[in-house]
Amino acid sequence: MPIPARRFTRAGAFAASLLLALPAHAGPFALATDGGDAWGFAKVVEGTAEPGACDEVLVEAPGGTVPAERDGDRFTALVRLRAGANAVRAVCRADGAEWAAAEQRWTVRLADAPKAWVRASVTHDGLVLDAGRSETAPGRPAPLARVVWSEAPGNPAPLVAADGAPVAGSGARRLALRTPTADGTYRVKLTVTDALGRADTAAGIFRVEDGRPVAVDLRRAAPEWTADAVVYGVVPWLFGPRGLPDVTARLDAIAALGVNTLWLSPVTGAPGQDFGYAVTDHFAVRARYGSEADLKELVRAAHARGLRVLMDVVPNHLAEQHPYFADAAARGAESPYHGFFDRGPDGGVTHYFDWSNLKNLNYDHPEVQRYMTEAFAHWVRAVGIDGFRVDASWAVRERAPEFWPRLREEIKRLDPDVLLLAESSARDPWYVEHGFDAAYDWTDTLGQWAWHDAFDDPAQTSAKLRAALAAWDGRTPVFRFLNNNDTGARFVTRHGVARARLAATLLLTLPGLPGVYAGDEVGAEYEPYGAQRALSWGDPHGLTAHYTRLIALRRDRAELRRGDFRLVETDADDRVLAYRRGGLLVLLNVSDAPVDVAVPLRGRAEDLLGSGTMAVEGRVALPPLGALVLKAAEVQAAEGR
């Protein structure tokens, strides 16, 4: 389903109790707003005072009292806030006495803590861990009193300081290491504590290759595990009425497919029956799916089975039912959140396409950037999430492209192994150059699946697939799929079981991150934005065994995960799609008729899909919609075609 057709349900207006009270400006001295949530420790306070009425205006806040600057009947002051609740009071003084006062209250939603930063670098001195970039707390600064290094579990060998002492427990701010004795990836943690006892922990990473230390550039490097990822899309209501607990109950069946990564559709606050992209709370699990404890248990149980978990996070907009937008709509410029929203020339809040209930955020507002950064970071800290599918990342780029590298820096500070997957086209290298690890298998047209019409006309399937694959640059990690939340009717519904089986073979033998969406393995037929009913997990078409075999083949053959990719010409290119994956030759007959096709192989070859070993003398026979993955045992290359 193209992006403009995405459907969202609307809920009724938020309860009036969620709105802040309207200010009562009874006199000439008033503050512009009553206050609200703050996503920073500095706040510009604005108000009005009758000209000549005040000799001076002072603004009192937990961080101190400051004189306001005045311009006619307007006054402003920059005050410092503390974490949690803050009373801010503006005072008009005349003739040495308090003539009038006004008050507002702010709740700072950020933790006031130091920030740990790990540098793991290779210098002329060798391998060095450095805590020097670590920062004091932003609201109430205090000196950093203590640093402690620790090793993450699972390192290939113990880490030892240059002086022979263990790294774990070291309090050195700059720590030289001996090169570890085993090749592999090493992870460390740094905890900094300030003089007031407030602490923060960050992580770092480096590699040893051929006995030599190698720095990892976290601005560019994707987590190593993504090269082997097979993603399984999860929509909680498809698994049962309890949501997340029902997903947890099915983890054994999901893991048995061989997938190793779950992608949860949005599980944060949203109204009514909305699919989840109309976000009303970025920091809470949606009640219909369970609780944060249920999400923690799902992540714990998934990790115990070797599964990583991705969350779908929505940074572009807030739902019209979100308390911030509801307040801004009700109070206009008097709302503390009026400036949180992107506005057009007429002052109205902007939105994309027909998403009139999804209100674009104003990323030029620094508190919006901090709000959204905290939304991502919360789930890394609170539940140990392994990555994010980032909804409408293209839209934020249009308005504030600098945000994505900033977000990446913060998330990779917390955990370098977190995956950031952009809902944007992998044909545009900008995304992996500016914050993301992978992007979608789209064309250059926004939201258009690269294979969107490839299977509609069998006579054009091979040519359209070749064109789509040839358009990929071969470097940008690409997320590939047959179905997702936006593809409408399922692939099996549109094209039938036999083509679904063939397309799954294509999906799981191509480079990139393959995605299997909830129910693909049983031929489930539904539309994600349609009626919300739990799936039946019966498998009338035997697709589960097919997916399990393909995923196992991908796991067992490194060529299918990390090998090169090269399209191969045949004498039946109108019906056969052929390509090399390292030393393997993949042949797909996309037509409804048998094909005898010339191939660049002579000798004996094994079909890794299970049809056995065969003699190949430059030609092979493919049944209708048939596939072979050939590994030659005795090969005379015939690549000159």
Short mmCIF file of C-alpha atoms in Angstrom, two decimals, residues 265-615:
data_model
loop_
_atom_site.label_atom_id
_atom_site.label_comp_id
_atom_site.label_asym_id
_atom_site.label_seq_id
_atom_site.Cartn_x
_atom_site.Cartn_y
_atom_site.Cartn_z
CA SER A 265 4.66 -2.83 15.33
CA PRO A 266 4.09 0.31 17.45
CA VAL A 267 3.36 -0.71 21.05
CA THR A 268 3.36 2.75 22.63
CA GLY A 269 0.26 4.77 23.50
CA ALA A 270 -2.32 5.22 20.73
CA PRO A 271 -6.09 5.79 20.66
CA GLY A 272 -8.84 3.23 20.16
CA GLN A 273 -8.27 0.68 17.41
CA ASP A 274 -5.55 2.69 15.67
CA PHE A 275 -2.73 0.51 14.33
CA GLY A 276 -0.31 2.49 16.46
CA TYR A 277 1.18 5.28 14.37
CA ALA A 278 -1.12 7.86 15.97
CA VAL A 279 1.06 8.17 19.07
CA THR A 280 -0.38 9.60 22.28
CA ASP A 281 2.51 8.61 24.56
CA HIS A 282 6.03 7.74 23.39
CA PHE A 283 7.05 6.62 26.89
CA ALA A 284 4.35 4.11 27.85
CA VAL A 285 3.25 0.73 26.55
CA ARG A 286 -0.24 0.83 25.10
CA ALA A 287 -2.71 -0.50 27.66
CA ARG A 288 -4.44 -2.85 25.20
CA TYR A 289 -1.09 -4.64 24.68
CA GLY A 290 -0.09 -4.89 28.32
CA SER A 291 2.43 -3.07 30.48
CA GLU A 292 6.08 -2.13 30.42
CA ALA A 293 6.66 -5.21 32.58
CA ASP A 294 5.07 -7.33 29.82
CA LEU A 295 7.41 -5.76 27.26
CA LYS A 296 10.41 -6.41 29.52
CA GLU A 297 9.35 -10.03 29.85
CA LEU A 298 8.95 -10.36 26.08
CA VAL A 299 12.46 -8.96 25.54
CA ARG A 300 13.91 -11.19 28.27
CA ALA A 301 12.22 -14.30 26.86
CA ALA A 302 13.26 -13.39 23.31
CA HIS A 303 16.89 -12.90 24.36
CA ALA A 304 16.81 -16.27 26.11
CA ARG A 305 15.92 -17.83 22.73
CA GLY A 306 18.56 -15.92 20.79
CA LEU A 307 16.09 -13.40 19.37
CA ARG A 308 16.71 -9.66 19.26
CA VAL A 309 13.80 -7.23 19.48
CA LEU A 310 13.19 -4.06 17.45
CA MET A 311 10.57 -1.45 18.33
CA ASP A 312 8.69 0.67 15.82
CA VAL A 313 9.15 4.30 16.92
CA VAL A 314 7.26 7.24 15.41
CA PRO A 315 9.33 10.46 15.49
CA ASN A 316 7.62 12.59 12.84
CA HIS A 317 4.37 13.48 14.57
CA LEU A 318 2.02 13.31 17.51
CA ALA A 319 -1.60 12.22 17.30
CA GLU A 320 -4.22 14.92 17.57
CA GLN A 321 -5.25 13.19 20.83
CA HIS A 322 -1.80 13.60 22.37
CA PRO A 323 -2.05 15.88 25.44
CA TYR A 324 0.50 18.29 23.98
CA PHE A 325 -1.43 18.84 20.78
CA ALA A 326 -4.78 18.89 22.58
CA ASP A 327 -3.45 21.64 24.83
CA ALA A 328 -1.99 23.61 21.90
CA ALA A 329 -5.25 23.32 19.97
CA ALA A 330 -7.30 24.50 22.94
CA ARG A 331 -5.09 27.37 24.11
CA GLY A 332 -3.25 28.53 21.03
CA ALA A 333 -0.21 30.69 21.74
CA GLU A 334 -0.86 30.47 25.50
CA SER A 335 -0.05 26.74 25.40
CA PRO A 336 3.48 25.77 26.40
CA TYR A 337 3.39 23.33 23.46
CA HIS A 338 2.33 25.78 20.76
CA GLY A 339 5.87 25.89 19.42
CA PHE A 340 6.25 22.10 19.46
CA PHE A 341 4.39 21.78 16.14
CA ASP A 342 5.44 22.58 12.59
CA ARG A 343 3.23 25.31 11.15
CA GLY A 344 2.47 26.54 7.66
CA PRO A 345 2.19 30.15 6.49
CA ASP A 346 -1.35 30.34 7.84
CA GLY A 347 -0.24 29.24 11.30
CA GLY A 348 -1.95 25.88 11.00
CA VAL A 349 -0.11 22.71 12.02
CA THR A 350 1.21 20.78 9.02
CA HIS A 351 0.69 17.12 8.19
CA TYR A 352 1.59 14.81 5.31
CA PHE A 353 -0.79 13.33 2.74
CA ASP A 354 -4.21 12.57 4.24
CA TRP A 355 -2.78 12.06 7.73
CA SER A 356 -4.78 14.97 9.12
CA ASN A 357 -4.84 13.42 12.60
CA LEU A 358 -1.02 13.19 12.71
CA LYS A 359 0.51 16.55 13.59
CA ASN A 360 4.06 17.23 12.43
CA LEU A 361 6.54 18.13 15.14
CA ASN A 362 8.72 21.23 14.89
CA TYR A 363 12.29 19.96 14.97
CA ASP A 364 13.60 23.52 15.08
CA HIS A 365 12.40 23.58 18.69
CA PRO A 366 15.26 22.23 20.85
CA GLU A 367 12.85 20.67 23.34
CA VAL A 368 11.25 18.61 20.57
CA GLN A 369 14.64 17.16 19.67
CA ARG A 370 15.33 16.34 23.32
CA TYR A 371 11.84 14.87 23.76
CA MET A 372 12.31 12.53 20.83
CA THR A 373 15.86 11.57 21.73
CA GLU A 374 14.63 10.64 25.20
CA ALA A 375 11.80 8.61 23.67
CA PHE A 376 14.30 6.41 21.84
CA ALA A 377 16.76 6.26 24.73
CA HIS A 378 14.06 5.31 27.23
CA TRP A 379 13.46 1.93 25.61
CA VAL A 380 17.17 1.13 25.40
CA ARG A 381 17.58 1.88 29.10
CA ALA A 382 14.27 0.53 30.39
CA VAL A 383 13.89 -2.76 28.51
CA GLY A 384 17.17 -3.37 26.66
CA ILE A 385 15.64 -3.00 23.21
CA ASP A 386 17.96 -4.05 20.36
CA GLY A 387 16.94 -1.59 17.68
CA PHE A 388 14.34 0.60 16.08
CA ARG A 389 12.40 0.65 12.87
CA VAL A 390 12.04 4.43 12.47
CA ASP A 391 8.71 5.42 10.96
CA ALA A 392 8.64 8.20 8.33
CA SER A 393 12.32 8.96 8.84
CA TRP A 394 12.24 10.65 5.41
CA ALA A 395 9.81 13.23 6.80
CA VAL A 396 12.06 14.33 9.65
CA ARG A 397 14.93 14.55 7.18
CA GLU A 398 12.92 17.02 5.09
CA ARG A 399 12.57 19.39 8.04
CA ALA A 400 15.66 18.74 10.20
CA PRO A 401 18.27 16.49 8.59
CA GLU A 402 20.77 17.23 11.35
CA PHE A 403 18.62 15.35 13.88
CA TRP A 404 19.47 11.84 12.71
CA PRO A 405 23.25 12.00 13.28
CA ARG A 406 22.55 13.54 16.70
CA LEU A 407 20.15 10.78 17.62
CA ARG A 408 22.57 8.11 16.42
CA GLU A 409 25.35 9.51 18.58
CA GLU A 410 23.19 9.31 21.70
CA ILE A 411 21.81 5.83 21.02
CA LYS A 412 25.19 4.36 20.07
CA ARG A 413 26.60 5.94 23.26
CA LEU A 414 24.17 3.80 25.23
CA ASP A 415 24.59 0.64 23.14
CA PRO A 416 26.69 0.43 19.96
CA ASP A 417 24.81 -2.74 18.95
CA VAL A 418 21.44 -1.02 18.55
CA LEU A 419 20.13 -1.15 14.96
CA LEU A 420 18.58 1.96 13.38
CA LEU A 421 16.41 1.03 10.37
CA ALA A 422 15.05 3.91 8.31
CA GLU A 423 11.64 3.79 6.70
CA SER A 424 13.24 5.46 3.68
CA SER A 425 14.66 4.24 0.39
CA ALA A 426 17.91 2.29 0.45
CA ARG A 427 18.55 3.69 -3.02
CA ASP A 428 19.44 6.97 -1.34
CA PRO A 429 22.79 6.51 0.45
CA TRP A 430 22.12 9.65 2.53
CA TYR A 431 20.42 7.63 5.25
CA VAL A 432 23.32 5.30 6.01
CA GLU A 433 25.69 8.26 5.78
CA HIS A 434 23.66 10.31 8.27
CA GLY A 435 22.55 8.11 11.12
CA PHE A 436 21.01 4.84 9.97
CA ASP A 437 22.30 1.29 9.57
CA ALA A 438 19.85 0.15 6.88
CA ALA A 439 16.87 1.37 4.86
CA TYR A 440 13.85 0.06 2.97
CA ASP A 441 13.65 -1.71 -0.38
CA TRP A 442 11.82 1.17 -2.04
CA THR A 443 12.15 2.82 -5.41
CA ASP A 444 13.02 6.49 -5.72
CA THR A 445 9.28 7.20 -5.33
CA LEU A 446 8.38 7.76 -1.70
CA GLY A 447 6.83 4.65 -0.16
CA GLN A 448 6.82 2.57 -3.35
CA TRP A 449 8.02 -0.99 -2.81
CA ALA A 450 10.74 -1.92 -5.29
CA TRP A 451 8.78 -5.05 -6.27
CA HIS A 452 5.37 -3.35 -6.10
CA ASP A 453 4.17 -4.52 -9.54
CA ALA A 454 6.81 -7.07 -10.46
CA PHE A 455 4.53 -10.09 -9.98
CA ASP A 456 1.39 -8.62 -11.55
CA ASP A 457 2.28 -9.72 -15.11
CA PRO A 458 4.34 -12.94 -15.34
CA ALA A 459 5.70 -11.85 -18.71
CA GLN A 460 7.29 -8.81 -17.04
CA THR A 461 8.30 -10.33 -13.69
CA SER A 462 11.89 -11.22 -14.53
CA ALA A 463 12.64 -7.89 -16.20
CA LYS A 464 11.12 -5.87 -13.36
CA LEU A 465 12.94 -7.83 -10.70
CA ARG A 466 16.23 -7.45 -12.58
CA ALA A 467 15.69 -3.71 -12.84
CA ALA A 468 14.88 -3.43 -9.13
CA LEU A 469 17.93 -5.44 -8.11
CA ALA A 470 20.22 -3.62 -10.51
CA ALA A 471 19.13 -0.27 -9.03
CA TRP A 472 20.53 -1.22 -5.62
CA ASP A 473 24.03 0.18 -5.11
CA GLY A 474 25.32 -3.06 -3.57
CA ARG A 475 26.58 -1.24 -0.47
CA THR A 476 23.63 0.21 1.42
CA PRO A 477 22.13 -2.46 3.71
CA VAL A 478 18.56 -2.97 2.48
CA PHE A 479 15.52 -4.30 4.32
CA ARG A 480 13.60 -6.59 1.92
CA PHE A 481 10.10 -8.00 2.35
CA LEU A 482 7.07 -9.54 0.64
CA ASN A 483 4.65 -8.04 3.15
CA ASN A 484 4.70 -5.34 5.78
CA ASN A 485 2.16 -3.07 7.45
CA ASP A 486 1.82 -0.90 4.33
CA THR A 487 1.59 -3.50 1.54
CA GLY A 488 -2.17 -4.02 1.86
CA ALA A 489 -3.57 -7.44 0.95
CA ARG A 490 -1.01 -10.14 1.64
CA PHE A 491 1.26 -11.36 -1.16
CA VAL A 492 -0.36 -14.81 -1.09
CA THR A 493 -3.78 -13.19 -1.57
CA ARG A 494 -2.64 -11.19 -4.59
CA HIS A 495 -0.46 -13.77 -6.29
CA GLY A 496 -1.30 -17.22 -4.95
CA VAL A 497 0.57 -19.85 -2.97
CA ALA A 498 2.98 -21.02 -5.70
CA ARG A 499 4.27 -17.50 -6.38
CA ALA A 500 4.44 -16.79 -2.66
CA ARG A 501 6.64 -19.86 -2.28
CA LEU A 502 8.92 -18.72 -5.13
CA ALA A 503 9.05 -15.13 -3.86
CA ALA A 504 10.08 -16.39 -0.41
CA THR A 505 12.98 -18.22 -2.07
CA LEU A 506 13.99 -14.98 -3.77
CA LEU A 507 13.68 -12.98 -0.54
CA LEU A 508 15.83 -15.33 1.52
CA THR A 509 18.61 -15.81 -1.03
CA LEU A 510 19.24 -12.10 -1.68
CA PRO A 511 21.65 -9.88 0.26
CA GLY A 512 20.20 -7.58 2.89
CA LEU A 513 17.92 -7.97 5.87
CA PRO A 514 14.99 -10.21 4.86
CA GLY A 515 11.68 -9.60 6.61
CA VAL A 516 9.02 -12.23 7.21
CA TYR A 517 5.79 -10.57 8.32
CA ALA A 518 3.41 -12.08 10.87
CA GLY A 519 1.65 -15.09 9.34
CA ASP A 520 3.65 -15.26 6.08
CA GLU A 521 4.82 -18.69 7.17
CA VAL A 522 1.24 -20.03 7.27
CA GLY A 523 -0.13 -18.13 4.27
CA ALA A 524 -2.25 -15.86 6.49
CA GLU A 525 -4.58 -13.55 4.56
CA TYR A 526 -5.49 -10.24 6.17
CA GLU A 527 -4.82 -6.51 5.86
CA PRO A 528 -2.97 -4.86 8.75
CA TYR A 529 -5.23 -1.79 8.78
CA GLY A 530 -8.37 -3.86 8.40
CA ALA A 531 -10.44 -5.79 10.93
CA GLN A 532 -8.37 -6.70 13.97
CA ARG A 533 -8.69 -10.42 14.61
CA ALA A 534 -6.15 -12.91 15.92
CA LEU A 535 -4.65 -15.24 13.32
CA SER A 536 -5.22 -18.93 13.01
CA TRP A 537 -1.81 -20.59 12.94
CA GLY A 538 -2.83 -23.57 10.85
CA ASP A 539 -0.64 -24.14 7.79
CA PRO A 540 -2.86 -25.38 4.94
CA HIS A 541 -0.21 -24.80 2.24
CA GLY A 542 2.87 -26.24 3.95
CA LEU A 543 4.63 -22.87 3.86
CA THR A 544 6.10 -23.17 7.35
CA ALA A 545 8.43 -25.98 6.30
CA HIS A 546 9.43 -23.99 3.22
CA TYR A 547 10.32 -20.88 5.23
CA THR A 548 12.13 -22.98 7.84
CA ARG A 549 14.25 -24.67 5.16
CA LEU A 550 15.10 -21.36 3.47
CA ILE A 551 16.05 -19.65 6.72
CA ALA A 552 18.18 -22.63 7.76
CA LEU A 553 19.90 -22.55 4.37
CA ARG A 554 20.63 -18.85 4.81
CA ARG A 555 21.99 -19.48 8.29
CA ASP A 556 24.21 -22.37 7.14
CA ARG A 557 25.56 -20.78 3.96
CA ALA A 558 27.61 -17.66 4.59
CA GLU A 559 27.39 -16.82 0.85
CA LEU A 560 23.68 -16.09 1.26
CA ARG A 561 24.27 -13.72 4.15
CA ARG A 562 27.53 -11.99 3.34
CA GLY A 563 28.60 -13.12 -0.12
CA ASP A 564 28.70 -10.95 -3.20
CA PHE A 565 25.70 -10.60 -5.51
CA ARG A 566 25.79 -10.62 -9.30
CA LEU A 567 22.98 -10.97 -11.79
CA VAL A 568 23.63 -13.69 -14.40
CA GLU A 569 22.38 -13.52 -17.96
CA THR A 570 20.71 -16.61 -19.46
CA ASP A 571 19.04 -17.49 -22.75
CA ALA A 572 15.66 -17.26 -20.99
CA ASP A 573 15.90 -13.95 -19.17
CA ASP A 574 12.27 -13.21 -19.92
CA ARG A 575 11.28 -16.15 -17.70
CA VAL A 576 14.27 -16.90 -15.49
CA LEU A 577 15.94 -14.72 -12.87
CA ALA A 578 19.49 -15.93 -12.22
CA TYR A 579 22.15 -14.59 -9.88
CA ARG A 580 25.34 -15.56 -8.12
CA ARG A 581 25.80 -15.48 -4.37
CA GLY A 582 29.48 -16.22 -3.96
CA GLY A 583 29.93 -19.75 -5.28
CA LEU A 584 26.18 -20.46 -5.43
CA LEU A 585 23.95 -20.05 -8.47
CA VAL A 586 20.30 -19.21 -7.82
CA LEU A 587 17.77 -19.90 -10.60
CA LEU A 588 14.13 -18.84 -10.37
CA ASN A 589 11.57 -19.67 -13.03
CA VAL A 590 9.05 -16.85 -12.62
CA SER A 591 6.78 -18.17 -15.39
CA ASP A 592 3.90 -20.64 -15.32
CA ALA A 593 5.58 -22.97 -17.84
CA PRO A 594 8.62 -25.26 -17.60
CA VAL A 595 11.89 -23.78 -18.85
CA ASP A 596 15.08 -25.40 -20.11
CA VAL A 597 17.73 -22.76 -19.49
CA ALA A 598 21.42 -22.38 -20.25
CA VAL A 599 23.56 -21.97 -17.13
CA PRO A 600 27.25 -21.23 -16.60
CA LEU A 601 27.94 -24.64 -15.03
CA ARG A 602 29.24 -27.99 -16.27
CA GLY A 603 29.69 -31.02 -14.05
CA ARG A 604 27.86 -32.24 -10.98
CA ALA A 605 25.97 -29.78 -8.82
CA GLU A 606 23.89 -30.06 -5.65
CA ASP A 607 20.55 -28.30 -5.28
CA LEU A 608 20.62 -26.89 -1.76
CA LEU A 609 16.83 -26.62 -1.78
CA GLY A 610 16.67 -30.38 -1.52
CA SER A 611 16.17 -31.92 -4.96
CA GLY A 612 19.55 -33.67 -4.80
CA THR A 613 22.67 -33.83 -6.91
CA MET A 614 22.43 -33.55 -10.69
CA ALA A 615 24.63 -33.60 -13.73
#
